[in-house]
Amino acid sequence: MLSWELWAALLACGAAAGFLAGLLGVGGGLIIVPVVLAVLSAARLGGEHAQHLAVGTSLAVMVFTSLSSVRAHHKKGAVDWRIVRGMAPAMVAGTLLGSLVAGWISGLALRWFFVAYAYAVAAQMMIGRQPKGGREMPGAAGQGMAGGAIGMVSSWVGIGGGSMSVPFMSWCNVPVHAAIATSAALGWPIAVSGALGYLYSGWGAAGLPPGSAGFIYLPAMLALMLMTVLLAPVGAKAAHRLPVARLKKAFAVLMTVMASQMLYSLLRG
């Protein structure tokens, strides 16, 4: 059972994740995964499957967060649905494959991968250097390759892929606000396919805590979902008014701290 302090931590995490997902097109899962992992650890739940549960739960939450965020962006006419149609099918395939493969990857290996990815994202945001737009969006084959790779990596980290899809679209001359909005739309098929994959790959696994559906911890999912759905539209609206570049640097500092805490726990054993 979770204490009221752990419930409060999940609600606060959901509020921050939802706002950042709408604001930056990235960030929801990168915050949710370490917080869910910490909650499970504090409650002595999950055991060797704690990282799988954190990633699966994050993807399940993102199903609702992405939908809420993209609705707000769509109302502003910022989503490029041609890109969504071009990349989403391969993203779904990559995410499904990655989430099924994750069932055979150790929780320790997934944690190391998450730490490395979080540091890479934080460094990119802190430097603030976006790829120079030197070309148009590639054709169907190029979009499929990019979508498949983004989907697979997302399934191992528990994110909607925005930290990869936004820079990719920026490199292809997609305006930043359109890239953020389109990334939110692409996050939904990633989240759905990833959540289904973790549901299947974890079904019947030994040692899962009560309230789990495969590698999804339902109590945490519900608490996080409530807050992310409420705050994602707020972040989406704020994306058109706030200094996104400065907020990304602040988010990079937060990611560095959270990744460092996870790294410390890994090294401590």
Coordinates of N, CA and C in Angstrom, one line a residue, residues 37-243:
L37 N 9.7 5.0 -10.0 CA 10.7 4.0 -9.5 C 11.0 4.3 -8.0
A38 N 11.1 5.6 -7.7 CA 11.4 6.0 -6.3 C 10.2 5.6 -5.4
V39 N 9.0 5.8 -5.9 CA 7.8 5.4 -5.1 C 7.8 3.9 -4.8
L40 N 8.0 3.2 -5.9 CA 8.0 1.7 -5.7 C 9.1 1.3 -4.8
S41 N 10.2 1.9 -4.8 CA 11.3 1.5 -3.9 C 11.0 1.9 -2.5
A42 N 10.4 3.1 -2.3 CA 10.0 3.5 -0.9 C 8.9 2.6 -0.3
A43 N 8.0 2.1 -1.2 CA 7.0 1.2 -0.7 C 7.4 -0.3 -0.8
R44 N 8.7 -0.5 -1.1 CA 9.2 -1.9 -1.2 C 8.3 -2.8 -2.2
L45 N 8.1 -2.2 -3.3 CA 7.3 -2.9 -4.3 C 8.0 -3.1 -5.6
G46 N 7.7 -4.1 -6.4 CA 8.3 -4.3 -7.7 C 9.5 -5.2 -7.8
G47 N 10.4 -5.1 -6.8 CA 11.6 -5.9 -6.8 C 12.4 -5.8 -8.1
E48 N 12.7 -6.9 -8.7 CA 13.6 -6.9 -10.0 C 12.8 -6.3 -11.1
H49 N 11.5 -6.1 -11.0 CA 10.7 -5.6 -12.1 C 10.4 -4.1 -11.9
A50 N 11.0 -3.4 -11.0 CA 10.6 -2.1 -10.7 C 10.8 -1.1 -11.9
Q51 N 11.9 -1.3 -12.6 CA 12.2 -0.4 -13.7 C 11.2 -0.7 -14.8
H52 N 10.8 -2.0 -15.1 CA 9.8 -2.3 -16.1 C 8.5 -1.7 -15.7
L53 N 8.1 -1.7 -14.4 CA 6.9 -1.1 -14.0 C 6.9 0.4 -14.2
A54 N 8.0 1.0 -13.9 CA 8.1 2.5 -14.0 C 8.0 2.9 -15.5
V55 N 8.6 2.2 -16.4 CA 8.5 2.5 -17.8 C 7.1 2.2 -18.3
G56 N 6.6 1.0 -18.0 CA 5.3 0.7 -18.5 C 4.2 1.6 -18.0
T57 N 4.3 2.0 -16.7 CA 3.3 2.9 -16.1 C 3.4 4.3 -16.8
S58 N 4.7 4.7 -17.0 CA 4.8 6.0 -17.7 C 4.2 6.0 -19.1
L59 N 4.4 5.0 -19.9 CA 3.8 4.9 -21.2 C 2.2 4.9 -21.1
A60 N 1.7 4.2 -20.1 CA 0.3 4.1 -19.9 C -0.3 5.5 -19.6
V61 N 0.4 6.2 -18.8 CA 0.0 7.6 -18.4 C 0.1 8.5 -19.7
M62 N 1.1 8.3 -20.5 CA 1.3 9.1 -21.7 C 0.1 9.0 -22.7
V63 N -0.6 7.8 -22.6 CA -1.7 7.6 -23.5 C -2.7 8.8 -23.3
F64 N -3.0 9.1 -22.0 CA -4.0 10.1 -21.7 C -3.3 11.5 -21.8
T65 N -2.1 11.7 -21.4 CA -1.4 13.0 -21.4 C -1.3 13.5 -22.9
S66 N -0.8 12.6 -23.8 CA -0.6 13.0 -25.2 C -1.9 13.4 -25.8
L67 N -3.0 12.6 -25.5 CA -4.3 13.0 -26.1 C -4.8 14.3 -25.6
S68 N -4.6 14.6 -24.3 CA -5.0 15.9 -23.8 C -4.2 17.0 -24.4
S69 N -2.9 16.8 -24.5 CA -2.0 17.8 -25.1 C -2.2 18.1 -26.5
V70 N -2.4 17.0 -27.3 CA -2.6 17.2 -28.8 C -3.9 17.9 -29.1
R71 N -4.9 17.7 -28.3 CA -6.2 18.4 -28.5 C -6.0 19.9 -28.4
A72 N -5.2 20.3 -27.4 CA -5.0 21.7 -27.2 C -4.2 22.3 -28.3
H73 N -3.2 21.6 -28.8 CA -2.3 22.0 -29.9 C -3.2 22.1 -31.2
H74 N -4.0 21.1 -31.4 CA -4.8 21.0 -32.6 C -5.8 22.2 -32.7
K75 N -6.3 22.6 -31.6 CA -7.2 23.7 -31.6 C -6.5 25.0 -32.1
K76 N -5.2 25.1 -31.9 CA -4.5 26.2 -32.4 C -4.0 26.0 -33.8
G77 N -4.3 24.8 -34.4 CA -3.9 24.6 -35.8 C -2.4 24.4 -36.0
A78 N -1.8 23.9 -34.9 CA -0.3 23.8 -35.0 C 0.2 22.4 -35.4
V79 N -0.6 21.4 -35.4 CA -0.2 20.0 -35.7 C -0.1 19.8 -37.2
D80 N 1.0 19.3 -37.6 CA 1.2 18.9 -39.1 C 0.8 17.4 -39.2
W81 N -0.4 17.2 -39.6 CA -1.0 15.8 -39.6 C -0.3 15.0 -40.8
R82 N 0.3 15.7 -41.8 CA 0.9 14.9 -42.8 C 2.2 14.2 -42.2
I83 N 2.9 14.9 -41.3 CA 4.0 14.2 -40.7 C 3.6 13.1 -39.8
V84 N 2.5 13.3 -39.1 CA 2.0 12.3 -38.2 C 1.6 11.0 -39.0
R85 N 1.0 11.2 -40.1 CA 0.6 10.1 -40.9 C 1.8 9.4 -41.5
G86 N 2.9 10.1 -41.8 CA 4.1 9.6 -42.4 C 4.9 8.8 -41.4
M87 N 5.0 9.3 -40.1 CA 5.9 8.6 -39.1 C 5.2 7.7 -38.1
A88 N 3.9 7.9 -37.9 CA 3.2 7.1 -36.8 C 3.2 5.6 -37.0
P89 N 3.0 5.1 -38.3 CA 2.9 3.6 -38.4 C 4.2 3.0 -38.0
A90 N 5.4 3.5 -38.5 CA 6.7 2.9 -38.1 C 7.0 3.1 -36.6
M91 N 6.5 4.2 -36.0 CA 6.7 4.4 -34.6 C 6.0 3.4 -33.8
V92 N 4.7 3.1 -34.2 CA 4.0 2.0 -33.5 C 4.7 0.7 -33.6
A93 N 5.2 0.3 -34.8 CA 5.9 -0.9 -35.0 C 7.2 -1.0 -34.1
G94 N 7.9 0.1 -34.1 CA 9.2 0.2 -33.3 C 8.9 0.1 -31.8
T95 N 7.8 0.8 -31.4 CA 7.5 0.8 -30.0 C 7.0 -0.6 -29.5
L96 N 6.2 -1.2 -30.3 CA 5.7 -2.6 -30.0 C 6.8 -3.5 -29.9
L97 N 7.7 -3.5 -30.9 CA 8.9 -4.4 -30.9 C 9.7 -4.2 -29.6
G98 N 10.0 -2.9 -29.4 CA 10.9 -2.5 -28.3 C 10.3 -2.9 -26.9
S99 N 9.0 -2.7 -26.8 CA 8.4 -3.0 -25.5 C 8.3 -4.5 -25.3
L100 N 8.1 -5.3 -26.3 CA 8.1 -6.8 -26.2 C 9.5 -7.3 -25.9
V101 N 10.5 -6.7 -26.5 CA 11.9 -7.1 -26.3 C 12.3 -6.7 -24.8
A102 N 11.7 -5.6 -24.3 CA 12.1 -5.2 -23.0 C 11.8 -6.2 -21.9
G103 N 10.8 -7.1 -22.2 CA 10.5 -8.2 -21.2 C 11.7 -9.1 -21.0
W104 N 12.6 -9.2 -22.0 CA 13.8 -10.0 -21.8 C 15.0 -9.2 -21.4
I105 N 14.9 -7.9 -21.3 CA 16.0 -7.1 -20.8 C 15.9 -6.9 -19.3
S106 N 17.0 -7.0 -18.6 CA 17.0 -6.9 -17.2 C 16.7 -5.5 -16.8
G107 N 16.1 -5.4 -15.6 CA 15.7 -4.1 -15.1 C 16.9 -3.2 -14.9
L108 N 18.1 -3.8 -14.5 CA 19.3 -3.1 -14.3 C 19.8 -2.4 -15.6
A109 N 19.7 -3.2 -16.7 CA 20.1 -2.7 -18.0 C 19.2 -1.6 -18.5
L110 N 17.9 -1.7 -18.2 CA 17.0 -0.6 -18.6 C 17.3 0.7 -17.8
R111 N 17.7 0.5 -16.5 CA 18.0 1.7 -15.7 C 19.2 2.4 -16.2
W112 N 20.3 1.6 -16.6 CA 21.5 2.2 -17.1 C 21.1 3.0 -18.5
F113 N 20.3 2.4 -19.3 CA 19.9 3.0 -20.5 C 19.2 4.3 -20.3
F114 N 18.3 4.3 -19.3 CA 17.5 5.5 -18.9 C 18.5 6.6 -18.5
V115 N 19.4 6.3 -17.6 CA 20.4 7.3 -17.1 C 21.2 7.9 -18.3
A116 N 21.7 7.1 -19.2 CA 22.5 7.6 -20.3 C 21.6 8.5 -21.2
Y117 N 20.4 8.1 -21.4 CA 19.5 8.9 -22.3 C 19.1 10.2 -21.6
A118 N 18.9 10.2 -20.3 CA 18.5 11.4 -19.6 C 19.6 12.4 -19.6
Y119 N 20.9 11.9 -19.4 CA 22.0 12.8 -19.5 C 22.2 13.4 -20.9
A120 N 21.9 12.6 -21.9 CA 22.1 13.1 -23.3 C 21.0 14.2 -23.6
V121 N 19.8 14.0 -23.1 CA 18.7 14.9 -23.4 C 19.0 16.2 -22.6
A122 N 19.5 16.1 -21.3 CA 19.8 17.3 -20.5 C 20.9 18.1 -21.2
A123 N 22.0 17.4 -21.7 CA 23.1 18.1 -22.3 C 22.6 18.8 -23.6
Q124 N 21.8 18.2 -24.4 CA 21.3 18.9 -25.6 C 20.5 20.1 -25.3
M125 N 19.6 20.0 -24.2 CA 18.8 21.1 -23.8 C 19.6 22.2 -23.2
M126 N 20.6 21.9 -22.4 CA 21.5 22.9 -21.8 C 22.3 23.7 -22.8
I127 N 22.8 23.0 -23.8 CA 23.6 23.6 -24.9 C 22.7 24.5 -25.7
G128 N 21.4 24.0 -25.9 CA 20.5 24.8 -26.6 C 20.7 24.9 -28.1
R129 N 21.5 24.0 -28.6 CA 21.8 24.0 -30.1 C 20.9 23.1 -30.8
Q130 N 20.0 23.7 -31.6 CA 19.1 22.9 -32.5 C 19.8 22.6 -33.8
P131 N 19.5 21.4 -34.4 CA 20.0 21.1 -35.7 C 19.6 22.2 -36.7
K132 N 20.5 22.6 -37.5 CA 20.2 23.6 -38.5 C 19.3 23.0 -39.6
G133 N 18.2 23.7 -39.9 CA 17.3 23.2 -40.9 C 18.0 23.2 -42.3
G134 N 18.4 22.0 -42.8 CA 19.1 22.0 -44.0 C 18.4 21.2 -45.1
R135 N 17.1 20.8 -44.8 CA 16.4 20.0 -45.8 C 15.0 19.9 -45.5
E136 N 14.2 19.3 -46.4 CA 12.8 19.1 -46.1 C 12.6 17.8 -45.4
M137 N 11.4 17.5 -45.0 CA 11.1 16.2 -44.4 C 11.3 15.2 -45.5
P138 N 11.9 14.0 -45.1 CA 12.2 13.0 -46.0 C 10.9 12.3 -46.5
G139 N 11.1 11.4 -47.5 CA 10.0 10.7 -48.0 C 9.5 9.6 -47.1
A140 N 8.6 8.7 -47.6 CA 8.0 7.7 -46.7 C 9.1 6.8 -46.1
A141 N 10.1 6.4 -46.8 CA 11.1 5.5 -46.3 C 11.9 6.2 -45.2
G142 N 12.3 7.4 -45.4 CA 13.1 8.2 -44.4 C 12.3 8.4 -43.1
Q143 N 11.0 8.8 -43.3 CA 10.1 9.0 -42.1 C 9.9 7.7 -41.4
G144 N 9.8 6.6 -42.1 CA 9.6 5.3 -41.5 C 10.8 4.9 -40.7
M145 N 12.0 5.1 -41.2 CA 13.2 4.7 -40.5 C 13.3 5.6 -39.2
A146 N 13.1 6.9 -39.3 CA 13.2 7.7 -38.2 C 12.1 7.4 -37.1
G147 N 10.9 7.1 -37.6 CA 9.8 6.8 -36.7 C 10.1 5.5 -36.0
G148 N 10.6 4.5 -36.7 CA 10.8 3.2 -36.1 C 11.9 3.3 -35.0
A149 N 13.0 4.0 -35.3 CA 14.0 4.2 -34.3 C 13.6 5.0 -33.1
I150 N 12.8 6.1 -33.3 CA 12.3 6.8 -32.2 C 11.3 6.0 -31.3
G151 N 10.5 5.2 -32.0 CA 9.6 4.4 -31.2 C 10.3 3.3 -30.4
M152 N 11.3 2.7 -30.9 CA 12.0 1.7 -30.1 C 12.7 2.3 -28.9
V153 N 13.4 3.4 -29.1 CA 14.1 4.0 -28.0 C 13.1 4.5 -26.9
S154 N 12.0 5.0 -27.4 CA 11.0 5.5 -26.5 C 10.4 4.4 -25.6
S155 N 10.3 3.2 -26.2 CA 9.7 2.1 -25.4 C 10.7 1.6 -24.3
W156 N 12.0 1.9 -24.4 CA 12.9 1.5 -23.4 C 13.1 2.6 -22.3
V157 N 12.7 3.8 -22.6 CA 12.8 4.9 -21.7 C 11.5 5.3 -21.0
G158 N 10.4 5.0 -21.7 CA 9.1 5.3 -21.2 C 8.6 6.7 -21.5
I159 N 8.9 7.2 -22.7 CA 8.6 8.6 -23.1 C 7.7 8.6 -24.4
G160 N 7.3 9.8 -24.7 CA 6.5 9.9 -25.9 C 7.4 10.2 -27.2
G161 N 8.7 10.3 -27.0 CA 9.6 10.5 -28.1 C 9.9 11.9 -28.5
G162 N 9.3 12.9 -27.8 CA 9.5 14.3 -28.2 C 10.9 14.8 -28.2
S163 N 11.7 14.2 -27.3 CA 13.1 14.7 -27.2 C 13.9 14.2 -28.4
M164 N 13.4 13.3 -29.2 CA 14.0 13.0 -30.5 C 13.2 13.5 -31.7
S165 N 11.9 13.5 -31.6 CA 11.2 13.9 -32.8 C 11.2 15.4 -33.0
V166 N 11.2 16.2 -31.9 CA 11.3 17.7 -32.1 C 12.6 18.1 -32.8
P167 N 13.8 17.6 -32.3 CA 15.0 18.0 -33.0 C 15.0 17.5 -34.5
F168 N 14.5 16.3 -34.7 CA 14.4 15.7 -36.1 C 13.6 16.6 -37.0
M169 N 12.5 17.0 -36.5 CA 11.6 17.9 -37.3 C 12.2 19.3 -37.5
S170 N 12.9 19.8 -36.5 CA 13.6 21.1 -36.6 C 14.7 21.0 -37.7
W171 N 15.4 19.9 -37.7 CA 16.4 19.7 -38.7 C 15.8 19.7 -40.1
C172 N 14.6 19.3 -40.2 CA 13.9 19.3 -41.5 C 13.1 20.5 -41.8
N173 N 13.4 21.6 -41.1 CA 12.8 22.9 -41.4 C 11.4 23.0 -40.9
V174 N 10.9 22.2 -40.0 CA 9.6 22.4 -39.4 C 9.7 23.4 -38.3
P175 N 8.9 24.5 -38.3 CA 8.9 25.5 -37.3 C 8.8 24.9 -35.9
V176 N 9.4 25.5 -34.9 CA 9.5 24.9 -33.6 C 8.2 24.7 -33.0
H177 N 7.2 25.6 -33.1 CA 5.9 25.4 -32.4 C 5.1 24.3 -33.1
A178 N 5.3 24.2 -34.5 CA 4.7 23.1 -35.2 C 5.3 21.7 -34.8
A179 N 6.7 21.8 -34.6 CA 7.4 20.5 -34.2 C 6.9 20.0 -32.9
I180 N 6.8 21.0 -31.9 CA 6.3 20.6 -30.6 C 4.9 20.0 -30.6
A181 N 4.0 20.7 -31.4 CA 2.6 20.2 -31.5 C 2.6 18.9 -32.2
T182 N 3.3 18.7 -33.3 CA 3.3 17.5 -34.0 C 3.9 16.3 -33.2
S183 N 4.9 16.7 -32.4 CA 5.5 15.7 -31.5 C 4.5 15.2 -30.5
A184 N 3.7 16.1 -30.0 CA 2.6 15.7 -29.0 C 1.7 14.7 -29.7
A185 N 1.3 14.9 -31.0 CA 0.5 14.0 -31.7 C 1.1 12.7 -31.9
L186 N 2.4 12.7 -32.2 CA 3.2 11.4 -32.4 C 3.3 10.6 -31.1
G187 N 3.3 11.3 -30.0 CA 3.4 10.7 -28.7 C 2.3 9.7 -28.4
W188 N 1.1 10.0 -28.9 CA 0.0 9.2 -28.6 C 0.1 7.7 -29.1
P189 N 0.4 7.5 -30.4 CA 0.6 6.1 -30.9 C 1.7 5.4 -30.2
I190 N 2.8 6.2 -29.9 CA 3.9 5.6 -29.2 C 3.4 5.1 -27.8
A191 N 2.7 5.9 -27.1 CA 2.2 5.6 -25.8 C 1.3 4.4 -25.8
V192 N 0.3 4.4 -26.7 CA -0.7 3.3 -26.8 C 0.0 1.9 -27.1
S193 N 0.9 1.9 -28.1 CA 1.6 0.7 -28.5 C 2.5 0.2 -27.4
G194 N 3.2 1.2 -26.8 CA 4.1 0.8 -25.7 C 3.4 0.3 -24.5
A195 N 2.3 0.9 -24.1 CA 1.6 0.4 -23.0 C 1.0 -1.0 -23.2
L196 N 0.5 -1.2 -24.4 CA 0.0 -2.5 -24.7 C 1.2 -3.6 -24.7
G197 N 2.3 -3.2 -25.2 CA 3.5 -4.1 -25.2 C 3.9 -4.4 -23.8
Y198 N 4.0 -3.5 -22.9 CA 4.4 -3.7 -21.5 C 3.3 -4.5 -20.8
L199 N 2.0 -4.3 -21.1 CA 0.9 -5.0 -20.5 C 1.1 -6.5 -20.9
Y200 N 1.4 -6.8 -22.2 CA 1.5 -8.2 -22.6 C 2.8 -8.8 -22.1
S201 N 4.0 -8.1 -22.2 CA 5.2 -8.7 -21.8 C 5.3 -9.0 -20.3
G202 N 4.6 -8.2 -19.5 CA 4.6 -8.4 -18.1 C 3.5 -9.3 -17.5
W203 N 2.6 -9.7 -18.4 CA 1.4 -10.4 -17.9 C 1.9 -11.8 -17.3
G204 N 1.5 -12.0 -16.1 CA 1.9 -13.3 -15.4 C 3.3 -13.3 -14.8
A205 N 4.0 -12.2 -14.9 CA 5.4 -12.2 -14.4 C 5.3 -12.3 -12.9
A206 N 6.3 -13.0 -12.3 CA 6.3 -13.3 -10.8 C 6.8 -12.1 -10.1
G207 N 6.2 -11.8 -8.9 CA 6.7 -10.8 -8.0 C 6.2 -9.4 -8.3
L208 N 5.1 -9.3 -9.1 CA 4.6 -8.0 -9.4 C 3.6 -7.6 -8.2
P209 N 3.6 -6.3 -7.8 CA 2.8 -5.9 -6.7 C 1.3 -6.0 -7.0
P210 N 0.5 -6.1 -6.0 CA -1.0 -6.1 -6.2 C -1.4 -4.7 -6.9
G211 N -2.3 -4.8 -7.8 CA -2.8 -3.7 -8.6 C -2.0 -3.5 -9.9
S212 N -1.2 -4.5 -10.2 CA -0.4 -4.4 -11.5 C -1.2 -5.1 -12.6
A213 N -1.1 -4.5 -13.8 CA -1.6 -5.2 -15.0 C -0.4 -5.3 -15.9
G214 N 0.2 -6.5 -16.0 CA 1.4 -6.6 -16.6 C 2.5 -5.7 -16.0
F215 N 3.3 -5.0 -16.8 CA 4.2 -4.1 -16.2 C 3.6 -2.7 -16.1
I216 N 2.4 -2.6 -15.7 CA 1.8 -1.3 -15.5 C 1.2 -1.3 -14.0
Y217 N 1.7 -0.4 -13.2 CA 1.2 -0.3 -11.8 C 0.0 0.7 -11.8
L218 N -1.2 0.1 -11.7 CA -2.4 0.9 -11.9 C -2.6 2.0 -10.9
P219 N -2.4 1.8 -9.6 CA -2.6 2.9 -8.7 C -1.8 4.2 -9.0
A220 N -0.5 4.0 -9.4 CA 0.3 5.1 -9.8 C -0.2 5.7 -11.1
M221 N -0.6 4.9 -12.1 CA -1.1 5.3 -13.3 C -2.3 6.2 -13.2
L222 N -3.2 5.9 -12.3 CA -4.4 6.7 -12.1 C -4.1 8.0 -11.5
A223 N -3.2 8.0 -10.5 CA -2.9 9.3 -9.8 C -2.2 10.2 -10.8
L224 N -1.2 9.7 -11.5 CA -0.5 10.5 -12.5 C -1.4 11.0 -13.6
M225 N -2.2 10.1 -14.1 CA -3.1 10.4 -15.2 C -4.0 11.6 -14.9
L226 N -4.6 11.6 -13.7 CA -5.5 12.7 -13.3 C -4.8 14.0 -13.4
M227 N -3.6 14.1 -13.0 CA -2.9 15.4 -13.0 C -2.3 15.8 -14.4
T228 N -1.8 14.8 -15.1 CA -1.2 15.1 -16.4 C -2.3 15.6 -17.4
V229 N -3.5 15.0 -17.3 CA -4.6 15.4 -18.2 C -5.0 16.8 -17.9
L230 N -5.0 17.2 -16.6 CA -5.5 18.5 -16.2 C -4.4 19.6 -16.6
L231 N -3.1 19.2 -16.5 CA -2.1 20.2 -16.7 C -1.5 20.3 -18.1
A232 N -1.6 19.2 -18.9 CA -1.1 19.2 -20.3 C -1.7 20.3 -21.2
P233 N -3.0 20.6 -21.1 CA -3.5 21.7 -21.9 C -3.0 23.0 -21.5
V234 N -2.8 23.2 -20.2 CA -2.2 24.4 -19.6 C -0.8 24.7 -20.2
G235 N 0.0 23.6 -20.2 CA 1.3 23.7 -20.8 C 1.3 24.0 -22.3
A236 N 0.4 23.4 -23.0 CA 0.3 23.6 -24.4 C -0.1 25.1 -24.7
K237 N -1.0 25.7 -23.9 CA -1.3 27.1 -24.1 C -0.1 28.0 -23.8
A238 N 0.6 27.6 -22.7 CA 1.7 28.4 -22.3 C 2.9 28.4 -23.3
A239 N 2.9 27.3 -24.1 CA 4.0 27.2 -25.1 C 4.1 28.3 -26.1
H240 N 2.9 29.0 -26.3 CA 2.9 30.1 -27.2 C 3.2 31.5 -26.6
R241 N 3.4 31.4 -25.2 CA 3.6 32.7 -24.5 C 4.9 32.8 -23.7
L242 N 5.4 31.6 -23.2 CA 6.5 31.6 -22.3 C 7.8 31.5 -23.1
P243 N 8.9 31.9 -22.4 CA 10.3 31.7 -23.1 C 10.7 30.3 -23.0

